[in-house]
Structure formats: structure tokens, C-alpha cells
Amino acid sequence: MLVWNPIDSFSGNFTDPALTARRSCPVCGGDNPVSVVEMRDFQFFTDSAVNPKRVRLCDVRCDDCAALYLNPAYTPCGFQTLFAEAGCSYGATAGRPREQLDWLSERGLLHPGKCLLDVGCYDGRFLSLLPATVRKVGVDIDKPAIERGRLHYGAQGIELIHGDFDSFKLDKQVDAITMFHVLEHLPDPLATLRNLRKLATSMTALVVEVPILENGFTNDINGFFSVQHMTHFSRRSLANLLARAGWSIEERLEQPDYNGCRVLCRPAPETDSVTGATEDRATLAAYLRHHRDVVADVQRQLTSLAGAERILLWGGGLHTELLYQLTDLFRVPGRRFLIVDSDPLKQGKSWRGIAICAPEILRAEEWGETPLVISSYGGQNAIHDAAVQAGFKPESMVRLYRKFRVY
């Protein structure tokens, strides 16, 4: 029997000061943060009376260089604890690795005999797609992923290293280093880039890709200030950081179909100068106005639920928490909810007291006029189609976005 519960009907969730720690500006090293966006008691995934799941999230602007970053930031313990159930929340679209490989090949970085180091390699699956004639090395802080990768790809000659990005060492020279959507997740990106500079020869190419503020005007309620990211780059703050670490940008590519700013860099003398603060402050002001409009648009999509006493949500991840934080979906007195999610890590648990079930329940119940809110951005089409196949009425579904773009 399905149980419909009101929001926040689980009282055991708690926080722990060990989950986060204050830090200086990751770009210029200054300590003059100005609060930009704040969410209190943000819950990471399912309920727990054993593990701390809630933290205060505060994104700030450095008053010296205008860089944007999470402060306090997740500690290693905090990141491991809070993101343990991230599961299906990560990943790239199917064609993305092929596009990246073609781009690297066009620049001569995959010629026979070249050695490529992938920083943030996870289990080595990207490296496994490289030509057999390229020597492949990967490093990641995720020890279980490295161990799985060694079992899966060790026979292919892929060397996988478990270590911290800002201190690991190599016993070989590398011709190219790749970091695709890794730098924004790190607590000290400057230390990582400086360590990579030490490992590089004068001709080593460094390829970094991150999302940037200028292209962050998405219609996604998650917005540019993703809770998964510790540093939120702009074109200028990325260039400032690379210059301080001893890297000079030779080429820049900004992807037209998703927010990815890719730069190809070469070693250069380090510099402590930073520029561009005025432009970044203006862009931030424009972005904040835009995101307020995005939230308002999502709120308008939810107005069709005004009289609903029971609501089914498909999605038990961070998107649902953001609906809780930014809209009034869960503020209607007496309203009860149920969640379905395809991630086994979440099924059989609850979020803020609301049960999370497998999608199979859609076939076993008669839902009548019960509305279904698709609580996902990039997955909204797949969820819609799966719900239709399970017999759910399309007119009973609430889609929050008319279009989307994903990595």
C-alpha cells in the first residue's frame, strides 16, 4: 500500500560543522567575500538520522577580483557524505566523448606515441576510447572507481592512479593533460593547476573545460550556481586562475549546445595580476535578474496544481530539493506527496519524509487525475515517455521546461 506524506514529516535530519569549511578566494587568494546566493538547510538526497545531510549553502563574490565561489566549501568528508547518493545525477550525453576525442585529434594531441593524462578520470572509461597507439594515464580521488577501472581496463595498458590532484606525482613525461568539467568541483583549483604545471614539459598541452557565467543564462531552475560546483568561473576568472598557475591560453572554444568553455593552454611564467572585475560584476547582476525570471516561470508552470491535494513527483534528486527551496510547491497546507525515481540508491528511502518508490508502481496503480510533476531538467523527455508507457495520462503531467541543453 502506498503512503502519501506531507513535506518535512521526517524529523531526524541534521547537519554537522565538519561538512564544510571557510576558504579564501580560489582565484586571487583574497578574503573579502560578499554573499550572492544563499540556501539554508539544503538537503542532499535521502533522509537520515545517522548521517548529516543538511548544510547552509552560500555562493559569494570576491570583492577583490569578482570571482564567484562556494564559501564555506565542502570538506573532503563533506563531499563524500553529501554526494554519496548522487548516482544518476552525473554523466555526459552519449556523443560528448566522441566530440572531445575528435577535437583533441584535430590538434595533434592523439598522435601515435603521445602520452595523455586525464585528471578526474573516474574509472578510466574516457581513456579507454583513445587510440591504442596513445599512452594513457589517469588520476582520480575516487579510490573505488580507480580499482574498478584497473580491473576493466588494465589489460589495455591504461595506468590509473589514486591520488589528490594537487599533490600526485608521475614518473613519466606527458604530452597532453585533459580536465573536462573537473576544475569547478575542486576546493583548491590553483594548487591543482600548479601541480600539473610541475609535471609538464615546456611543450605539454593542457585542455580544461568548465561552465562559465557568460553562458550560464539557462532556463534550468538549478541555474549557473550548481550546488555540485565549488568555483563558478567566468571567462576572465578562468584566465586569471590559469595565469596565476603558470598556464597561458592559446585557444578557446565555447560550445554552442551546452555551457562548456574549453581552453588549450601551454606552460608560461606565473603571474599574480588579475583583471576583469568590473565586467564580471555587471554580468553577475544580469544573470541574477535572469534567474529570478526562470524561477518565476517554473512557478507559473506549477499554478495548475493549485487545487491538488496529492502530487506525484518523478525525481528524488537535487532538482526536487531546489523546487523545495525556490518555489511554493511544498508550501500548501495539507498537501501530500509521493516520489518515484529510477535510481536504486534512492528507492525504498524517503526525502523530507516523502517515500521514494521505483517507477514500477506506475503500472500497479490507478492514478486517475493525480498530477505528476516531472522534477528533472535534462531528463524530462525520457521521464515523460516512460510515464506514458506506464499508462500515465499526458494531460496529468506537469513539464517545467519547454527546452533544455545538457553536457
mmCIF file of C-alpha atoms in Angstrom:
data_model
loop_
_atom_site.group_PDB
_atom_site.id
_atom_site.type_symbol
_atom_site.label_atom_id
_atom_site.label_comp_id
_atom_site.label_asym_id
_atom_site.label_seq_id
_atom_site.Cartn_x
_atom_site.Cartn_y
_atom_site.Cartn_z
ATOM 1 C CA MET A 1 0.000 0.000 0.000
ATOM 2 C CA LEU A 2 1.343 3.430 -0.972
ATOM 3 C CA VAL A 3 1.699 6.014 1.787
ATOM 4 C CA TRP A 4 1.307 9.702 0.944
ATOM 5 C CA ASN A 5 3.113 12.002 3.366
ATOM 6 C CA PRO A 6 3.306 15.773 3.917
ATOM 7 C CA ILE A 7 6.583 17.589 3.425
ATOM 8 C CA ASP A 8 9.139 17.536 6.264
ATOM 9 C CA SER A 9 7.372 14.677 8.054
ATOM 10 C CA PHE A 10 10.773 13.147 8.891
ATOM 11 C CA SER A 11 12.364 14.920 11.847
ATOM 12 C CA GLY A 12 15.705 13.148 12.115
ATOM 13 C CA ASN A 13 17.745 15.081 9.526
ATOM 14 C CA PHE A 14 20.651 17.135 10.853
ATOM 15 C CA THR A 15 23.871 18.915 9.914
ATOM 16 C CA ASP A 16 27.489 18.811 11.084
ATOM 17 C CA PRO A 17 30.092 21.607 11.025
ATOM 18 C CA ALA A 18 32.644 19.106 9.664
ATOM 19 C CA LEU A 19 30.815 19.052 6.301
ATOM 20 C CA THR A 20 32.058 22.482 5.208
ATOM 21 C CA ALA A 21 34.930 24.880 5.861
ATOM 22 C CA ARG A 22 35.646 28.530 5.065
ATOM 23 C CA ARG A 23 38.200 29.312 2.398
ATOM 24 C CA SER A 24 39.863 32.234 0.652
ATOM 25 C CA CYS A 25 39.100 33.202 -2.921
ATOM 26 C CA PRO A 26 40.293 30.289 -5.104
ATOM 27 C CA VAL A 27 41.334 32.682 -7.885
ATOM 28 C CA CYS A 28 43.188 35.593 -6.248
ATOM 29 C CA GLY A 29 43.591 34.350 -2.672
ATOM 30 C CA GLY A 30 41.725 37.323 -1.177
ATOM 31 C CA ASP A 31 39.459 37.065 1.839
ATOM 32 C CA ASN A 32 36.713 39.605 1.143
ATOM 33 C CA PRO A 33 33.628 37.543 0.261
ATOM 34 C CA VAL A 34 30.245 39.161 -0.464
ATOM 35 C CA SER A 35 27.199 36.899 -0.276
ATOM 36 C CA VAL A 36 25.362 36.415 -3.593
ATOM 37 C CA VAL A 37 23.081 33.366 -3.250
ATOM 38 C CA GLU A 38 22.218 31.510 -0.051
ATOM 39 C CA MET A 39 20.059 28.469 0.741
ATOM 40 C CA ARG A 40 19.690 27.340 4.334
ATOM 41 C CA ASP A 41 19.237 23.728 5.422
ATOM 42 C CA PHE A 42 19.799 22.415 1.911
ATOM 43 C CA GLN A 43 19.271 18.650 1.996
ATOM 44 C CA PHE A 44 21.429 16.285 -0.028
ATOM 45 C CA PHE A 45 19.284 13.421 -1.201
ATOM 46 C CA THR A 46 17.502 10.978 1.145
ATOM 47 C CA ASP A 47 16.613 11.300 4.822
ATOM 48 C CA SER A 48 18.926 10.017 7.523
ATOM 49 C CA ALA A 49 19.008 10.139 11.302
ATOM 50 C CA VAL A 50 22.528 8.651 11.191
ATOM 51 C CA ASN A 51 24.453 10.690 8.601
ATOM 52 C CA PRO A 52 24.347 14.501 8.344
ATOM 53 C CA LYS A 53 22.615 15.540 5.125
ATOM 54 C CA ARG A 54 21.913 19.251 5.504
ATOM 55 C CA VAL A 55 24.164 22.293 5.104
ATOM 56 C CA ARG A 56 23.921 26.025 4.585
ATOM 57 C CA LEU A 57 24.968 26.784 1.014
ATOM 58 C CA CYS A 58 26.361 30.237 0.300
ATOM 59 C CA ASP A 59 27.838 31.370 -3.010
ATOM 60 C CA VAL A 60 29.914 34.521 -2.734
ATOM 61 C CA ARG A 61 31.648 37.089 -4.913
ATOM 62 C CA CYS A 62 35.230 38.032 -4.149
ATOM 63 C CA ASP A 63 35.224 41.793 -3.542
ATOM 64 C CA ASP A 64 38.805 41.971 -4.841
ATOM 65 C CA CYS A 65 38.658 40.125 -8.193
ATOM 66 C CA ALA A 66 34.888 39.377 -8.565
ATOM 67 C CA ALA A 67 35.447 35.616 -8.753
ATOM 68 C CA LEU A 68 32.448 33.506 -7.695
ATOM 69 C CA TYR A 69 32.784 30.557 -5.369
ATOM 70 C CA LEU A 70 31.121 28.448 -2.683
ATOM 71 C CA ASN A 71 32.099 29.603 0.798
ATOM 72 C CA PRO A 72 32.145 27.722 3.057
ATOM 73 C CA ALA A 73 33.034 24.886 0.706
ATOM 74 C CA TYR A 74 32.638 21.156 1.147
ATOM 75 C CA THR A 75 35.398 19.415 3.046
ATOM 76 C CA PRO A 76 36.592 16.043 1.657
ATOM 77 C CA CYS A 77 34.470 14.390 4.339
ATOM 78 C CA GLY A 78 31.543 16.632 3.470
ATOM 79 C CA PHE A 79 31.726 15.947 -0.242
ATOM 80 C CA GLN A 80 31.911 12.201 0.318
ATOM 81 C CA THR A 81 28.992 12.268 2.760
ATOM 82 C CA LEU A 82 26.704 14.659 0.919
ATOM 83 C CA PHE A 83 27.186 13.259 -2.579
ATOM 84 C CA ALA A 84 27.220 9.566 -1.668
ATOM 85 C CA GLU A 85 23.817 9.140 -3.333
ATOM 86 C CA ALA A 86 24.493 11.316 -6.369
ATOM 87 C CA GLY A 87 24.250 8.183 -8.514
ATOM 88 C CA CYS A 88 22.493 9.061 -11.766
ATOM 89 C CA SER A 89 22.988 12.793 -11.215
ATOM 90 C CA TYR A 90 26.329 12.726 -13.025
ATOM 91 C CA GLY A 91 27.364 11.867 -16.556
ATOM 92 C CA ALA A 92 27.651 13.185 -20.112
ATOM 93 C CA THR A 93 25.446 12.702 -23.142
ATOM 94 C CA ALA A 94 26.338 9.759 -25.377
ATOM 95 C CA GLY A 95 28.080 11.764 -28.096
ATOM 96 C CA ARG A 96 30.171 14.029 -25.881
ATOM 97 C CA PRO A 97 33.314 11.832 -25.550
ATOM 98 C CA ARG A 98 33.471 11.377 -29.340
ATOM 99 C CA GLU A 99 33.335 15.144 -29.887
ATOM 100 C CA GLN A 100 36.116 15.621 -27.338
ATOM 101 C CA LEU A 101 38.302 12.938 -28.932
ATOM 102 C CA ASP A 102 37.844 14.408 -32.407
ATOM 103 C CA TRP A 103 38.780 17.846 -31.087
ATOM 104 C CA LEU A 104 41.944 16.519 -29.429
ATOM 105 C CA SER A 105 42.887 14.576 -32.556
ATOM 106 C CA GLU A 106 42.484 17.642 -34.799
ATOM 107 C CA ARG A 107 45.092 19.411 -32.668
ATOM 108 C CA GLY A 108 47.637 16.600 -32.882
ATOM 109 C CA LEU A 109 47.303 15.561 -29.266
ATOM 110 C CA LEU A 110 46.490 11.915 -30.056
ATOM 111 C CA HIS A 111 49.321 11.123 -32.453
ATOM 112 C CA PRO A 112 50.961 7.674 -32.039
ATOM 113 C CA GLY A 113 53.359 7.596 -29.108
ATOM 114 C CA LYS A 114 51.845 10.620 -27.341
ATOM 115 C CA CYS A 115 51.155 10.312 -23.611
ATOM 116 C CA LEU A 116 47.860 11.743 -22.350
ATOM 117 C CA LEU A 117 46.978 12.299 -18.694
ATOM 118 C CA ASP A 118 43.277 12.574 -17.818
ATOM 119 C CA VAL A 119 42.737 14.367 -14.497
ATOM 120 C CA GLY A 120 39.465 13.342 -12.897
ATOM 121 C CA CYS A 121 39.401 10.158 -14.952
ATOM 122 C CA TYR A 122 36.839 8.356 -12.750
ATOM 123 C CA ASP A 123 37.193 4.678 -13.774
ATOM 124 C CA GLY A 124 39.125 5.373 -16.996
ATOM 125 C CA ARG A 125 36.281 4.968 -19.476
ATOM 126 C CA PHE A 126 37.222 8.125 -21.421
ATOM 127 C CA LEU A 127 40.826 6.933 -21.684
ATOM 128 C CA SER A 128 39.613 3.567 -22.969
ATOM 129 C CA LEU A 129 38.200 5.347 -26.038
ATOM 130 C CA LEU A 130 41.569 6.812 -27.047
ATOM 131 C CA PRO A 131 43.536 5.219 -29.917
ATOM 132 C CA ALA A 132 45.537 2.153 -28.927
ATOM 133 C CA THR A 133 48.733 3.913 -30.048
ATOM 134 C CA VAL A 134 48.376 6.614 -27.350
ATOM 135 C CA ARG A 135 49.859 6.021 -23.916
ATOM 136 C CA LYS A 136 47.134 6.600 -21.345
ATOM 137 C CA VAL A 137 47.349 7.705 -17.695
ATOM 138 C CA GLY A 138 44.500 8.751 -15.414
ATOM 139 C CA VAL A 139 44.237 10.065 -11.869
ATOM 140 C CA ASP A 140 41.236 10.383 -9.578
ATOM 141 C CA ILE A 141 40.465 10.809 -5.888
ATOM 142 C CA ASP A 142 37.723 8.165 -6.098
ATOM 143 C CA LYS A 143 39.544 5.015 -4.961
ATOM 144 C CA PRO A 144 36.711 2.521 -5.691
ATOM 145 C CA ALA A 145 36.390 3.944 -9.221
ATOM 146 C CA ILE A 146 40.133 3.590 -9.793
ATOM 147 C CA GLU A 147 40.059 -0.003 -8.576
ATOM 148 C CA ARG A 148 37.131 -0.824 -10.890
ATOM 149 C CA GLY A 149 38.951 0.809 -13.773
ATOM 150 C CA ARG A 150 42.082 -1.218 -13.183
ATOM 151 C CA LEU A 151 40.015 -4.397 -13.420
ATOM 152 C CA HIS A 152 38.148 -3.277 -16.539
ATOM 153 C CA TYR A 153 40.894 -1.520 -18.491
ATOM 154 C CA GLY A 154 44.190 -2.745 -17.058
ATOM 155 C CA ALA A 155 44.651 -5.197 -19.928
ATOM 156 C CA GLN A 156 44.517 -2.253 -22.351
ATOM 157 C CA GLY A 157 47.649 -0.775 -20.786
ATOM 158 C CA ILE A 158 45.827 2.115 -19.110
ATOM 159 C CA GLU A 159 47.619 3.304 -15.966
ATOM 160 C CA LEU A 160 45.226 4.558 -13.298
ATOM 161 C CA ILE A 161 46.450 6.426 -10.214
ATOM 162 C CA HIS A 162 44.582 7.078 -6.986
ATOM 163 C CA GLY A 163 45.718 10.385 -5.530
ATOM 164 C CA ASP A 164 44.982 14.020 -4.721
ATOM 165 C CA PHE A 165 45.051 16.260 -7.773
ATOM 166 C CA ASP A 166 47.179 18.904 -6.080
ATOM 167 C CA SER A 167 49.946 16.542 -4.914
ATOM 168 C CA PHE A 168 50.136 13.358 -7.040
ATOM 169 C CA LYS A 169 53.352 12.669 -8.961
ATOM 170 C CA LEU A 170 54.268 10.952 -12.233
ATOM 171 C CA ASP A 171 57.394 9.096 -13.282
ATOM 172 C CA LYS A 172 56.901 9.924 -16.971
ATOM 173 C CA GLN A 173 56.509 12.955 -19.210
ATOM 174 C CA VAL A 174 53.091 13.760 -20.576
ATOM 175 C CA ASP A 175 52.322 15.462 -23.876
ATOM 176 C CA ALA A 176 48.735 16.394 -23.074
ATOM 177 C CA ILE A 177 46.600 16.816 -19.952
ATOM 178 C CA THR A 178 42.798 16.872 -20.040
ATOM 179 C CA MET A 179 40.363 18.122 -17.415
ATOM 180 C CA PHE A 180 36.795 18.044 -18.727
ATOM 181 C CA HIS A 181 34.385 19.555 -16.173
ATOM 182 C CA VAL A 182 36.582 18.773 -13.182
ATOM 183 C CA LEU A 183 38.157 22.086 -12.147
ATOM 184 C CA GLU A 184 34.857 23.592 -10.955
ATOM 185 C CA HIS A 185 34.441 20.760 -8.436
ATOM 186 C CA LEU A 186 37.800 21.255 -6.677
ATOM 187 C CA PRO A 187 38.328 23.096 -3.359
ATOM 188 C CA ASP A 188 41.744 24.451 -4.440
ATOM 189 C CA PRO A 189 41.899 24.630 -8.249
ATOM 190 C CA LEU A 190 45.029 26.803 -8.140
ATOM 191 C CA ALA A 191 47.004 24.117 -6.284
ATOM 192 C CA THR A 192 45.887 21.511 -8.813
ATOM 193 C CA LEU A 193 46.893 23.624 -11.812
ATOM 194 C CA ARG A 194 50.260 24.400 -10.239
ATOM 195 C CA ASN A 195 50.889 20.722 -9.613
ATOM 196 C CA LEU A 196 50.079 19.954 -13.251
ATOM 197 C CA ARG A 197 52.498 22.724 -14.275
ATOM 198 C CA LYS A 198 55.259 20.944 -12.343
ATOM 199 C CA LEU A 199 54.510 17.718 -14.206
ATOM 200 C CA ALA A 200 54.525 19.404 -17.623
ATOM 201 C CA THR A 201 57.324 19.923 -20.125
ATOM 202 C CA SER A 202 57.671 23.202 -21.978
ATOM 203 C CA MET A 203 55.501 21.762 -24.785
ATOM 204 C CA THR A 204 52.799 19.998 -22.756
ATOM 205 C CA ALA A 205 49.255 20.966 -23.737
ATOM 206 C CA LEU A 206 46.653 21.439 -21.018
ATOM 207 C CA VAL A 207 42.988 21.197 -22.038
ATOM 208 C CA VAL A 208 40.496 22.488 -19.468
ATOM 209 C CA GLU A 209 36.748 22.777 -19.871
ATOM 210 C CA VAL A 210 34.388 24.395 -17.360
ATOM 211 C CA PRO A 211 30.969 26.079 -17.414
ATOM 212 C CA ILE A 212 31.187 29.877 -17.401
ATOM 213 C CA LEU A 213 28.937 32.657 -16.166
ATOM 214 C CA GLU A 214 28.596 34.353 -19.564
ATOM 215 C CA ASN A 215 26.914 31.246 -20.998
ATOM 216 C CA GLY A 216 25.075 30.312 -17.810
ATOM 217 C CA PHE A 217 21.801 32.054 -18.665
ATOM 218 C CA THR A 218 19.949 28.748 -18.755
ATOM 219 C CA ASN A 219 16.229 28.160 -18.238
ATOM 220 C CA ASP A 220 17.051 25.484 -15.631
ATOM 221 C CA ILE A 221 15.998 26.201 -12.049
ATOM 222 C CA ASN A 222 19.370 24.745 -10.995
ATOM 223 C CA GLY A 223 20.898 27.782 -12.651
ATOM 224 C CA PHE A 224 24.575 28.545 -13.049
ATOM 225 C CA PHE A 225 25.328 28.208 -9.329
ATOM 226 C CA SER A 226 25.226 24.423 -9.288
ATOM 227 C CA VAL A 227 25.442 23.003 -5.774
ATOM 228 C CA GLN A 228 27.904 20.440 -7.151
ATOM 229 C CA HIS A 229 30.458 23.145 -8.008
ATOM 230 C CA MET A 230 32.852 24.846 -5.616
ATOM 231 C CA THR A 231 34.076 27.526 -8.037
ATOM 232 C CA HIS A 232 31.861 29.270 -10.609
ATOM 233 C CA PHE A 233 34.058 30.550 -13.427
ATOM 234 C CA SER A 234 33.745 33.381 -15.898
ATOM 235 C CA ARG A 235 35.942 33.807 -18.963
ATOM 236 C CA ARG A 236 38.089 36.248 -17.025
ATOM 237 C CA SER A 237 38.330 34.375 -13.718
ATOM 238 C CA LEU A 238 39.330 31.187 -15.570
ATOM 239 C CA ALA A 239 42.062 33.095 -17.421
ATOM 240 C CA ASN A 240 43.194 34.740 -14.172
ATOM 241 C CA LEU A 241 43.448 31.386 -12.410
ATOM 242 C CA LEU A 242 45.375 29.749 -15.248
ATOM 243 C CA ALA A 243 47.799 32.682 -15.442
ATOM 244 C CA ARG A 244 48.480 32.546 -11.699
ATOM 245 C CA ALA A 245 49.227 28.817 -12.026
ATOM 246 C CA GLY A 246 51.646 29.297 -14.939
ATOM 247 C CA TRP A 247 49.455 28.479 -17.953
ATOM 248 C CA SER A 248 48.772 30.659 -20.996
ATOM 249 C CA ILE A 249 45.617 30.207 -23.090
ATOM 250 C CA GLU A 250 46.343 29.568 -26.789
ATOM 251 C CA GLU A 251 42.853 28.651 -27.957
ATOM 252 C CA ARG A 252 39.320 28.979 -26.634
ATOM 253 C CA LEU A 253 36.133 27.186 -27.687
ATOM 254 C CA GLU A 254 32.685 27.847 -26.258
ATOM 255 C CA GLN A 255 30.224 25.065 -27.027
ATOM 256 C CA PRO A 256 27.006 26.198 -28.730
ATOM 257 C CA ASP A 257 24.776 23.410 -27.371
ATOM 258 C CA TYR A 258 25.762 23.365 -23.686
ATOM 259 C CA ASN A 259 27.701 25.519 -21.237
ATOM 260 C CA GLY A 260 31.270 24.411 -21.767
ATOM 261 C CA CYS A 261 34.218 26.798 -22.186
ATOM 262 C CA ARG A 262 37.212 24.795 -23.448
ATOM 263 C CA VAL A 263 40.718 26.227 -23.439
ATOM 264 C CA LEU A 264 44.000 24.822 -24.726
ATOM 265 C CA CYS A 265 46.949 26.095 -22.686
ATOM 266 C CA ARG A 266 50.740 25.894 -22.664
ATOM 267 C CA PRO A 267 53.209 26.488 -19.812
ATOM 268 C CA ALA A 268 54.089 30.130 -19.101
ATOM 269 C CA PRO A 269 55.551 32.188 -16.245
ATOM 270 C CA GLU A 270 53.247 32.588 -13.247
ATOM 271 C CA THR A 271 51.650 35.968 -12.588
ATOM 272 C CA ASP A 272 49.770 37.389 -9.608
ATOM 273 C CA SER A 273 47.842 40.047 -11.547
ATOM 274 C CA VAL A 274 44.072 39.617 -12.004
ATOM 275 C CA THR A 275 41.773 41.629 -14.263
ATOM 276 C CA GLY A 276 38.162 41.900 -15.367
ATOM 277 C CA ALA A 277 36.383 42.540 -12.066
ATOM 278 C CA THR A 278 34.136 45.316 -13.397
ATOM 279 C CA GLU A 279 32.864 43.283 -16.357
ATOM 280 C CA ASP A 280 32.202 40.237 -14.182
ATOM 281 C CA ARG A 281 30.188 42.264 -11.672
ATOM 282 C CA ALA A 282 27.941 43.535 -14.487
ATOM 283 C CA THR A 283 27.458 40.037 -15.906
ATOM 284 C CA LEU A 284 26.580 38.689 -12.471
ATOM 285 C CA ALA A 285 23.909 41.357 -11.978
ATOM 286 C CA ALA A 286 22.353 40.454 -15.339
ATOM 287 C CA TYR A 287 22.458 36.746 -14.515
ATOM 288 C CA LEU A 288 20.722 37.193 -11.149
ATOM 289 C CA ARG A 289 17.888 39.090 -12.841
ATOM 290 C CA HIS A 290 17.616 36.297 -15.401
ATOM 291 C CA HIS A 291 17.483 33.529 -12.815
ATOM 292 C CA ARG A 292 14.708 35.282 -10.912
ATOM 293 C CA ASP A 293 12.705 35.192 -14.133
ATOM 294 C CA VAL A 294 13.485 31.479 -14.572
ATOM 295 C CA VAL A 295 12.198 30.668 -11.101
ATOM 296 C CA ALA A 296 9.094 32.748 -11.767
ATOM 297 C CA ASP A 297 8.471 30.817 -14.987
ATOM 298 C CA VAL A 298 8.766 27.468 -13.190
ATOM 299 C CA GLN A 299 6.408 28.761 -10.535
ATOM 300 C CA ARG A 300 3.897 29.632 -13.254
ATOM 301 C CA GLN A 301 4.059 26.054 -14.571
ATOM 302 C CA LEU A 302 3.129 24.870 -11.078
ATOM 303 C CA THR A 303 -0.004 27.014 -10.840
ATOM 304 C CA SER A 304 -2.040 24.246 -12.482
ATOM 305 C CA LEU A 305 -1.595 22.296 -9.229
ATOM 306 C CA ALA A 306 -3.390 24.899 -7.116
ATOM 307 C CA GLY A 307 -6.209 22.586 -6.051
ATOM 308 C CA ALA A 308 -4.254 19.318 -5.896
ATOM 309 C CA GLU A 309 -4.213 17.625 -2.502
ATOM 310 C CA ARG A 310 -1.932 14.774 -3.637
ATOM 311 C CA ILE A 311 1.016 15.151 -6.043
ATOM 312 C CA LEU A 312 3.306 12.528 -7.512
ATOM 313 C CA LEU A 313 6.828 13.654 -8.386
ATOM 314 C CA TRP A 314 9.208 11.804 -10.683
ATOM 315 C CA GLY A 315 12.669 12.671 -9.417
ATOM 316 C CA GLY A 316 14.161 12.344 -5.953
ATOM 317 C CA GLY A 317 17.384 14.240 -6.616
ATOM 318 C CA LEU A 318 18.716 17.767 -6.264
ATOM 319 C CA HIS A 319 16.140 19.222 -8.638
ATOM 320 C CA THR A 320 13.340 18.354 -6.193
ATOM 321 C CA GLU A 321 15.275 19.960 -3.345
ATOM 322 C CA LEU A 322 15.569 23.119 -5.447
ATOM 323 C CA LEU A 323 11.809 23.115 -6.024
ATOM 324 C CA TYR A 324 11.516 22.974 -2.232
ATOM 325 C CA GLN A 325 13.964 25.831 -1.746
ATOM 326 C CA LEU A 326 12.791 28.167 -4.527
ATOM 327 C CA THR A 327 9.061 27.597 -5.160
ATOM 328 C CA ASP A 328 5.881 27.184 -3.135
ATOM 329 C CA LEU A 329 5.104 23.667 -4.438
ATOM 330 C CA PHE A 330 5.545 22.219 -0.957
ATOM 331 C CA ARG A 331 4.076 25.173 0.953
ATOM 332 C CA VAL A 332 0.374 24.310 0.545
ATOM 333 C CA PRO A 333 -1.040 23.167 3.930
ATOM 334 C CA GLY A 334 -2.332 19.598 3.971
ATOM 335 C CA ARG A 335 -0.810 18.644 0.619
ATOM 336 C CA ARG A 336 0.722 15.147 0.461
ATOM 337 C CA PHE A 337 3.307 13.692 -1.878
ATOM 338 C CA LEU A 338 4.895 10.552 -3.281
ATOM 339 C CA ILE A 339 8.121 10.296 -5.306
ATOM 340 C CA VAL A 340 9.238 7.846 -7.986
ATOM 341 C CA ASP A 341 12.873 7.620 -9.054
ATOM 342 C CA SER A 342 14.759 5.202 -11.292
ATOM 343 C CA ASP A 343 17.937 5.360 -9.177
ATOM 344 C CA PRO A 344 18.260 2.233 -6.958
ATOM 345 C CA LEU A 345 20.317 4.296 -4.491
ATOM 346 C CA LYS A 346 17.191 6.240 -3.571
ATOM 347 C CA GLN A 347 14.394 3.678 -3.864
ATOM 348 C CA GLY A 348 12.872 2.468 -0.601
ATOM 349 C CA LYS A 349 14.053 5.581 1.220
ATOM 350 C CA SER A 350 12.487 8.980 1.748
ATOM 351 C CA TRP A 351 13.244 12.639 1.112
ATOM 352 C CA ARG A 352 11.979 15.112 3.728
ATOM 353 C CA GLY A 353 9.577 12.400 4.866
ATOM 354 C CA ILE A 354 8.199 11.615 1.384
ATOM 355 C CA ALA A 355 8.575 7.993 0.277
ATOM 356 C CA ILE A 356 10.662 7.263 -2.833
ATOM 357 C CA CYS A 357 9.456 4.314 -4.937
ATOM 358 C CA ALA A 358 10.595 2.597 -8.105
ATOM 359 C CA PRO A 359 8.796 3.646 -11.324
ATOM 360 C CA GLU A 360 7.177 0.205 -11.482
ATOM 361 C CA ILE A 361 4.462 1.466 -9.120
ATOM 362 C CA LEU A 362 3.030 3.449 -12.040
ATOM 363 C CA ARG A 363 1.867 0.200 -13.638
ATOM 364 C CA ALA A 364 0.397 -1.201 -10.448
ATOM 365 C CA GLU A 365 -1.876 1.703 -9.524
ATOM 366 C CA GLU A 366 -4.787 3.617 -10.988
ATOM 367 C CA TRP A 367 -3.772 7.249 -10.774
ATOM 368 C CA GLY A 368 -6.901 8.887 -12.133
ATOM 369 C CA GLU A 369 -6.450 12.656 -12.100
ATOM 370 C CA THR A 370 -3.436 12.607 -9.763
ATOM 371 C CA PRO A 371 -0.915 15.066 -11.255
ATOM 372 C CA LEU A 372 2.660 14.030 -11.999
ATOM 373 C CA VAL A 373 5.375 16.690 -11.727
ATOM 374 C CA ILE A 374 8.449 15.868 -13.824
ATOM 375 C CA SER A 375 11.180 17.035 -11.455
ATOM 376 C CA SER A 376 14.131 16.957 -13.825
ATOM 377 C CA TYR A 377 15.762 19.227 -16.363
ATOM 378 C CA GLY A 378 17.747 17.149 -18.853
ATOM 379 C CA GLY A 379 15.709 14.013 -18.186
ATOM 380 C CA GLN A 380 12.257 15.499 -18.693
ATOM 381 C CA ASN A 381 11.620 13.927 -22.132
ATOM 382 C CA ALA A 382 12.746 10.463 -21.035
ATOM 383 C CA ILE A 383 10.589 10.664 -17.904
ATOM 384 C CA HIS A 384 7.575 11.842 -19.898
ATOM 385 C CA ASP A 385 7.903 8.933 -22.341
ATOM 386 C CA ALA A 386 8.396 6.367 -19.561
ATOM 387 C CA ALA A 387 5.336 7.667 -17.717
ATOM 388 C CA VAL A 388 3.213 7.451 -20.873
ATOM 389 C CA GLN A 389 4.359 3.873 -21.454
ATOM 390 C CA ALA A 390 3.355 3.079 -17.881
ATOM 391 C CA GLY A 391 -0.168 4.304 -18.605
ATOM 392 C CA PHE A 392 0.026 7.780 -17.081
ATOM 393 C CA LYS A 393 -2.112 10.407 -18.798
ATOM 394 C CA PRO A 394 -0.045 13.075 -20.595
ATOM 395 C CA GLU A 395 -2.578 15.768 -19.662
ATOM 396 C CA SER A 396 -1.942 14.989 -15.983
ATOM 397 C CA MET A 397 1.791 15.676 -16.268
ATOM 398 C CA VAL A 398 3.441 18.996 -15.434
ATOM 399 C CA ARG A 399 6.526 19.717 -17.528
ATOM 400 C CA LEU A 400 8.538 22.608 -16.138
ATOM 401 C CA TYR A 401 10.712 23.350 -19.183
ATOM 402 C CA ARG A 402 9.970 23.931 -22.851
ATOM 403 C CA LYS A 403 13.566 23.273 -23.935
ATOM 404 C CA PHE A 404 16.837 22.154 -22.395
ATOM 405 C CA ARG A 405 20.553 21.803 -23.024
ATOM 406 C CA VAL A 406 22.837 19.348 -21.242
ATOM 407 C CA TYR A 407 26.532 18.439 -21.214
#
